[in-house]
Structure formats: C-alpha cells, structure tokens
Tab-separated table of C-alpha atoms in Angstrom:
chain	number	residue	atom	x	y	z
A	1	MET	CA	0.318	0.122	0.107
A	2	THR	CA	1.477	3.494	-0.589
A	3	ALA	CA	1.830	6.210	1.892
A	4	ALA	CA	-1.065	8.559	0.061
A	5	GLU	CA	-3.536	4.999	0.838
A	6	GLU	CA	-1.925	4.987	3.977
A	7	THR	CA	-3.392	8.149	4.614
A	8	ALA	CA	-6.413	8.234	3.468
A	9	ALA	CA	-7.239	4.628	5.045
A	10	GLU	CA	-6.448	6.314	8.203
A	11	ALA	CA	-8.215	9.627	7.350
A	12	ALA	CA	-11.550	7.823	6.672
A	13	ALA	CA	-10.953	5.107	9.494
A	14	ALA	CA	-10.780	9.252	11.733
A	15	ALA	CA	-13.729	9.905	10.140
A	16	ASN	CA	-15.867	7.209	10.905
A	17	ALA	CA	-15.114	7.367	14.498
A	18	ALA	CA	-16.036	10.631	14.950
A	19	ALA	CA	-19.116	10.910	13.224
A	20	ALA	CA	-19.942	7.510	15.604
A	21	ALA	CA	-19.369	9.821	18.252
A	22	ILE	CA	-21.991	12.910	16.331
A	23	PRO	CA	-25.630	12.929	18.255
A	24	PRO	CA	-28.411	11.694	14.827
A	25	GLU	CA	-29.933	15.489	14.584
A	26	ILE	CA	-26.839	17.385	13.963
A	27	LEU	CA	-25.942	14.520	10.645
A	28	ALA	CA	-29.531	14.816	9.852
A	29	GLN	CA	-29.191	18.692	10.159
A	30	ALA	CA	-25.432	18.570	8.770
A	31	GLU	CA	-26.987	16.376	5.957
A	32	ALA	CA	-29.675	18.647	5.093
A	33	VAL	CA	-27.285	21.931	4.250
A	34	PHE	CA	-24.874	19.671	2.242
A	35	ASN	CA	-27.805	18.514	0.320
A	36	GLN	CA	-28.975	22.350	0.266
A	37	LYS	CA	-25.295	23.554	-0.772
A	38	VAL	CA	-24.090	21.009	-3.170
A	39	PRO	CA	-25.597	20.417	-6.728
A	40	LEU	CA	-26.469	16.941	-6.935
A	41	LEU	CA	-24.606	16.136	-9.654
A	42	LEU	CA	-21.590	16.973	-7.476
A	43	GLN	CA	-22.611	14.725	-4.975
A	44	GLN	CA	-23.076	11.916	-7.229
A	45	GLN	CA	-19.055	12.542	-9.203
A	46	LEU	CA	-18.616	12.804	-5.057
A	47	GLN	CA	-20.260	8.685	-4.517
A	48	GLN	CA	-18.889	7.612	-7.585
A	49	GLN	CA	-15.670	8.664	-6.423
A	50	GLN	CA	-15.369	7.601	-3.672
A	51	GLN	CA	-16.480	4.051	-4.585
A	52	GLN	CA	-14.068	4.051	-6.607
A	53	GLN	CA	-11.111	5.448	-3.866
A	54	LEU	CA	-13.231	1.989	-1.413
A	55	ALA	CA	-12.287	-0.330	-4.562
A	56	ASP	CA	-8.908	0.406	-4.725
A	57	LEU	CA	-8.405	0.542	-0.514
A	58	SER	CA	-10.325	-2.992	-0.897
A	59	MET	CA	-7.028	-4.660	0.019
A	60	VAL	CA	-6.552	-3.224	3.309
A	61	GLY	CA	-9.221	-5.351	4.341
A	62	LEU	CA	-7.705	-8.027	3.359
A	63	ASP	CA	-10.067	-8.353	0.722
A	64	VAL	CA	-8.405	-10.830	-2.370
A	65	HIS	CA	-10.005	-9.920	-5.740
A	66	HIS	CA	-12.145	-12.600	-6.948
A	67	SER	CA	-9.939	-13.579	-10.109
A	68	PHE	CA	-7.220	-14.791	-6.971
A	69	ALA	CA	-9.395	-17.176	-5.503
A	70	SER	CA	-9.110	-19.620	-7.960
A	71	GLU	CA	-5.153	-19.538	-7.681
A	72	THR	CA	-4.433	-23.230	-5.770
A	73	ASP	CA	-0.816	-21.265	-6.106
A	74	GLY	CA	0.492	-19.342	-3.130
A	75	ASP	CA	2.958	-18.025	-5.349
A	76	ILE	CA	0.630	-17.580	-8.002
A	77	VAL	CA	-1.534	-15.911	-5.806
A	78	LEU	CA	1.484	-13.432	-4.620
A	79	ALA	CA	1.963	-12.866	-7.509
A	80	ARG	CA	-1.374	-11.606	-9.105
A	81	VAL	CA	-1.532	-9.754	-5.620
A	82	VAL	CA	1.889	-7.690	-6.283
A	83	GLN	CA	1.576	-6.956	-9.921
A	84	TRP	CA	-2.351	-6.193	-9.311
A	85	LEU	CA	-1.241	-3.652	-6.639
A	86	ASP	CA	1.585	-2.296	-8.839
A	87	GLU	CA	-1.207	-1.634	-11.243
A	88	ARG	CA	-2.953	0.472	-8.367
A	89	ALA	CA	0.119	2.059	-7.538
A	90	ALA	CA	0.930	3.791	-10.509
C-alpha cells in the first residue's frame, strides 16, 4: 500500500470514529445543509469517486480480488496480488 493509500485509510477511520460520536440529529442537519449547498451532479461525482477509492483500497481489509480465489498455487496468488497493487500505484 502506498503512503497516500495509508493516509486515506487512516483519514477514513478517523472520520468514521468522529461520526460515531456525533448525535444523529446533528448529522441529519449537516446532511440537509450539504444537500442544499452541493449540486446533485457534484454529489453523484463525489459518490462515484468515493466508491472508486474504496474499491482501490479493498486490499486494506484483506479483500482479495475474485480472480485470485481460483488459484491454488500460493506463489501465483502472491504474484498477482503484487501485480494488482503495482497497477493501482501507477
């Protein structure tokens, strides 16, 4: 994992922890303000970007891409994981 990916994962974990400490009514109010001030198209773009980032960081949670699951040889699996990580780091 690159330093940027580690930083993003740490920031996401910190944001989740902070959000858990905020009362639900304040979160609902903040969401309403966000929805009023941020155009729908931009909200959709942000959501797509977040989904892509989560997909790219799926290895953080030790999720293994489905194509690796069919391999029985550990060396092949490891080589493909390294290749997958290198492609995303580029």
